[in-house]
């Protein structure tokens, strides 16, 4: 036998991979074992570099191995990973050695590959199962399991899901980034749905074809899936463990075995998770119920509070429930709890209590109803205390009883089926009985009723009980000791629900005072009608629509209409047609007035029945009754007053004009005397002429002021608004009053704060007159040696002039009176001649004709300040 040929045949037929290599790693020979393991034929492999079998993750091994071979080292059972032709990986043990000839010359190298995947898998399985057994318990188990499956099966995604139709909650979802998270996936059409329906391990072939409509598979480009269903104690599917990969799963047997190995542990953890969640939800519902309870709920153990709800904190005055924890019962309980309440943990019997009193943290007391029961709290015996606040209820009951006592209203109930009665304390008193002294009965009620009214009361009560009709009647009660009273009784049948017992409920009210008040009201109305009928003024009442509803004889005397001619007709019939619109505006203004108020009297023109016009003074009052508004007009005929005023005006005008001629003559005569035209006067005569001249001037000013005031009041001299230089007006007024100021040793100063060349529309002559009057008034009341200041400024849409002095000022009570005609304030301190009392009245008339305002206020230097505000016009 040819030894070389035998050796070649042996190598070619060996199950192990035997490769002949150059020292550079080029494949020289490729046996059948290599073709079987790697899938390449000899023609495909020979001549190629050995690196084509090595995955990228192990590429650095080849240079290192051949470096060691070049140094003559033997490399035995070197474990690594190689790549088959189909792309799958295979675990191998490799032995590398040099090939020498007979002379010892190195011809190349040999490599023997032996597949060790089963051993590696077995070892890996042992390690991974050991790691799986060490997974934590509780909620952390699921995330750890997902990461464990990623590492063990080399998959792209792994998750543990809880089946909650119609969704699948992945309570732990992990990918190769090793970041477990919770996601929600659709259940319908998913591989997990199929696994849950089958109830066992599911590894579908052709994943995308098997589940073409499931979007996550296409979005993640998944090609393989393996999942196993998890069950509860009754065998119902409750979840699944699944792994997926974007390429085919390798070693499906190992995948299946590992999933089925971890499934029992996962089922236990998932059941416990479900139980924990159910318990937490139950505890949460109970806690929410306790927190939402309107009652105080507290738990005490060993004499201290270990729990308190929000209601307890609020009602006991604590900022939060935690502030009550650790406090003793004695700190909040002001009266003893029911017997056994503090020992209910030992007796294990619930205790219902009587009304008690609790003490808030701020010391205030509240009334409660207390109950207690033994419970287990945090694993130890405890006692739950429930307190219901009845403070408001007791206060309401007490207030109701007090209100019944004050209003003298009693209440009662008659339970028809049981023939039992209940009376309030006030009803006892109304019947002349002591509250609670005797049990209430129908016989006792009828015995208190006057004998004359008793048959009617008995018949009304019997009729209401038989046919259910409501009733209302009044009757007398009482005796010689307590006196008689008239009661009004009302009642009706009441039932709490279908088929429940019926009750006759009602009230009884003492109406004795009301009857007396009604009689007094009738007498009062009679007196009112008598006053209205005898009043000299006209009294007219209208409703909101303006229709006359009351007309007294005084109105008949003024307007000439009888009452029958006016009732129901509009009030506007009493006014000339040209004043109709003004009447509507007046009524509208009165509508805005608060009820029970009266408007200022106004003067108007009314229409008499015969068509003549009469002047009247009208005061309008408004009031409300039964939701409607009414108006009372008090009318006074002022025809006589108007005639007297005209006579007065005529008289004043006549006197003023008649006085001017002799005054002018006297003035001329005095001027001749003063000029020595009739000879030189003695010193005494000169003094007398000066006094006469001064008094004639004063009298002339009075006549002039009277005429000016009359003209301004009647509006016969219109105000001519032209561009006015206010600074020039002030300057001229100062020049006019300068002589008087010099005689009084008063300094005149200005404080002008107006824009340059400022003008506005006004009557310069009238403003000059106003300013002169104000300056004369200020100079007269300013002490000698002091100052009078004129200031001017612009404030928004008006200009303000102010004249202030250093005099005694004007008391607040007189600040409106100084503008009245002929009003004289206290005379100056140096007893100089007083003014006419018309200057400020003229000032106000001029200012008002300009559309402005004038008033008095405290001056900046302690005296009085007269302020004029005039609107600026473009």
Short mmCIF file of N, CA, C and O in Angstrom, two decimals, residues 658-697:
data_model
loop_
_atom_site.label_atom_id
_atom_site.label_comp_id
_atom_site.label_asym_id
_atom_site.label_seq_id
_atom_site.Cartn_x
_atom_site.Cartn_y
_atom_site.Cartn_z
N UNK A 658 -82.28 154.35 39.70
CA UNK A 658 -82.65 155.63 40.31
C UNK A 658 -81.56 156.15 41.23
O UNK A 658 -81.42 157.37 41.43
N UNK A 659 -80.77 155.26 41.79
CA UNK A 659 -79.70 155.70 42.68
C UNK A 659 -78.49 156.22 41.92
O UNK A 659 -77.72 157.04 42.44
N UNK A 660 -78.26 155.74 40.71
CA UNK A 660 -77.04 156.11 40.00
C UNK A 660 -77.02 157.62 39.68
O UNK A 660 -75.96 158.26 39.77
N UNK A 661 -78.17 158.22 39.30
CA UNK A 661 -78.18 159.65 38.93
C UNK A 661 -77.81 160.53 40.12
O UNK A 661 -76.88 161.35 40.03
N UNK A 662 -78.50 160.40 41.27
CA UNK A 662 -78.07 161.24 42.41
C UNK A 662 -76.67 160.92 42.88
O UNK A 662 -75.95 161.81 43.33
N UNK A 663 -76.24 159.66 42.76
CA UNK A 663 -74.88 159.33 43.17
C UNK A 663 -73.86 160.03 42.30
O UNK A 663 -72.82 160.51 42.78
N UNK A 664 -74.12 160.07 41.01
CA UNK A 664 -73.20 160.77 40.10
C UNK A 664 -73.13 162.26 40.46
O UNK A 664 -72.06 162.88 40.45
N UNK A 665 -74.31 162.86 40.78
CA UNK A 665 -74.34 164.28 41.16
C UNK A 665 -73.55 164.52 42.44
O UNK A 665 -72.75 165.46 42.54
N UNK A 666 -73.77 163.67 43.42
CA UNK A 666 -73.05 163.80 44.69
C UNK A 666 -71.56 163.66 44.46
O UNK A 666 -70.74 164.40 45.03
N UNK A 667 -71.18 162.66 43.61
CA UNK A 667 -69.76 162.46 43.34
C UNK A 667 -69.13 163.70 42.71
O UNK A 667 -68.03 164.13 43.09
N UNK A 668 -69.83 164.31 41.75
CA UNK A 668 -69.30 165.52 41.10
C UNK A 668 -69.16 166.67 42.11
O UNK A 668 -68.16 167.42 42.11
N UNK A 669 -70.16 166.78 42.98
CA UNK A 669 -70.11 167.85 43.99
C UNK A 669 -68.93 167.64 44.93
O UNK A 669 -68.20 168.58 45.27
N UNK A 670 -68.73 166.43 45.36
CA UNK A 670 -67.61 166.15 46.26
C UNK A 670 -66.29 166.39 45.57
O UNK A 670 -65.31 166.85 46.19
N UNK A 671 -66.22 166.03 44.27
CA UNK A 671 -64.98 166.28 43.53
C UNK A 671 -64.68 167.78 43.47
O UNK A 671 -63.51 168.21 43.60
N UNK A 672 -65.74 168.65 43.28
CA UNK A 672 -65.54 170.10 43.25
C UNK A 672 -65.05 170.62 44.60
O UNK A 672 -64.15 171.46 44.69
N UNK A 673 -65.64 170.08 45.67
CA UNK A 673 -65.20 170.48 46.99
C UNK A 673 -63.75 170.08 47.25
O UNK A 673 -62.97 170.85 47.82
N UNK A 674 -63.43 168.84 46.82
CA UNK A 674 -62.07 168.36 47.05
C UNK A 674 -61.06 169.18 46.27
O UNK A 674 -59.90 169.35 46.68
N UNK A 675 -61.46 169.74 45.12
CA UNK A 675 -60.55 170.50 44.27
C UNK A 675 -60.53 171.99 44.66
O UNK A 675 -59.98 172.81 43.92
N UNK A 676 -61.16 172.37 45.80
CA UNK A 676 -61.20 173.75 46.28
C UNK A 676 -61.84 174.70 45.27
O UNK A 676 -61.50 175.88 45.18
N UNK A 677 -62.75 174.13 44.45
CA UNK A 677 -63.41 174.99 43.46
C UNK A 677 -64.33 176.00 44.15
O UNK A 677 -64.64 177.07 43.59
N UNK A 678 -64.79 175.70 45.34
CA UNK A 678 -65.69 176.59 46.06
C UNK A 678 -64.99 177.24 47.25
O UNK A 678 -65.65 177.66 48.22
N UNK A 679 -63.73 177.23 47.20
CA UNK A 679 -62.96 177.82 48.28
C UNK A 679 -62.21 176.76 49.06
O UNK A 679 -62.54 175.57 49.02
N UNK A 680 -61.21 177.24 49.77
CA UNK A 680 -60.38 176.29 50.52
C UNK A 680 -61.13 175.81 51.74
O UNK A 680 -61.72 176.58 52.50
N UNK A 681 -61.08 174.44 51.89
CA UNK A 681 -61.78 173.83 53.02
C UNK A 681 -60.83 173.70 54.20
O UNK A 681 -59.61 173.55 54.04
N UNK A 682 -61.45 173.75 55.36
CA UNK A 682 -60.65 173.50 56.56
C UNK A 682 -60.28 172.02 56.62
O UNK A 682 -60.81 171.18 55.89
N UNK A 683 -59.33 171.75 57.51
CA UNK A 683 -58.88 170.35 57.65
C UNK A 683 -60.03 169.44 58.05
O UNK A 683 -60.18 168.33 57.53
N UNK A 684 -60.87 169.93 58.93
CA UNK A 684 -62.01 169.10 59.37
C UNK A 684 -62.99 168.91 58.24
O UNK A 684 -63.50 167.80 58.01
N UNK A 685 -63.23 169.95 57.44
CA UNK A 685 -64.15 169.81 56.30
C UNK A 685 -63.58 168.87 55.25
O UNK A 685 -64.31 168.08 54.63
N UNK A 686 -62.27 168.96 55.04
CA UNK A 686 -61.63 168.05 54.06
C UNK A 686 -61.81 166.59 54.48
O UNK A 686 -62.10 165.71 53.65
N UNK A 687 -61.66 166.36 55.79
CA UNK A 687 -61.82 164.97 56.28
C UNK A 687 -63.25 164.51 56.07
O UNK A 687 -63.48 163.36 55.66
N UNK A 688 -64.21 165.40 56.30
CA UNK A 688 -65.63 165.02 56.12
C UNK A 688 -65.90 164.73 54.66
O UNK A 688 -66.60 163.76 54.31
N UNK A 689 -65.31 165.54 53.74
CA UNK A 689 -65.51 165.30 52.31
C UNK A 689 -64.91 163.94 51.90
O UNK A 689 -65.49 163.19 51.10
N UNK A 690 -63.75 163.60 52.44
CA UNK A 690 -63.13 162.30 52.10
C UNK A 690 -64.01 161.14 52.56
O UNK A 690 -64.17 160.14 51.85
N UNK A 691 -64.58 161.28 53.77
CA UNK A 691 -65.45 160.21 54.28
C UNK A 691 -66.68 160.08 53.39
O UNK A 691 -67.10 158.97 53.02
N UNK A 692 -67.24 161.26 53.00
CA UNK A 692 -68.42 161.20 52.14
C UNK A 692 -68.07 160.60 50.79
O UNK A 692 -68.83 159.80 50.23
N UNK A 693 -66.91 160.99 50.26
CA UNK A 693 -66.47 160.45 48.96
C UNK A 693 -66.31 158.93 49.03
O UNK A 693 -66.73 158.18 48.13
N UNK A 694 -65.73 158.43 50.14
CA UNK A 694 -65.52 156.98 50.29
C UNK A 694 -66.84 156.24 50.35
O UNK A 694 -67.01 155.19 49.73
N UNK A 695 -67.81 156.80 51.08
CA UNK A 695 -69.10 156.12 51.20
C UNK A 695 -69.88 156.17 49.91
O UNK A 695 -70.60 155.23 49.55
N UNK A 696 -69.74 157.29 49.16
CA UNK A 696 -70.42 157.36 47.87
C UNK A 696 -69.83 156.31 46.91
O UNK A 696 -70.56 155.64 46.18
N UNK A 697 -68.49 156.16 46.92
CA UNK A 697 -67.85 155.13 46.08
C UNK A 697 -68.34 153.73 46.45
O UNK A 697 -68.63 152.89 45.58
#
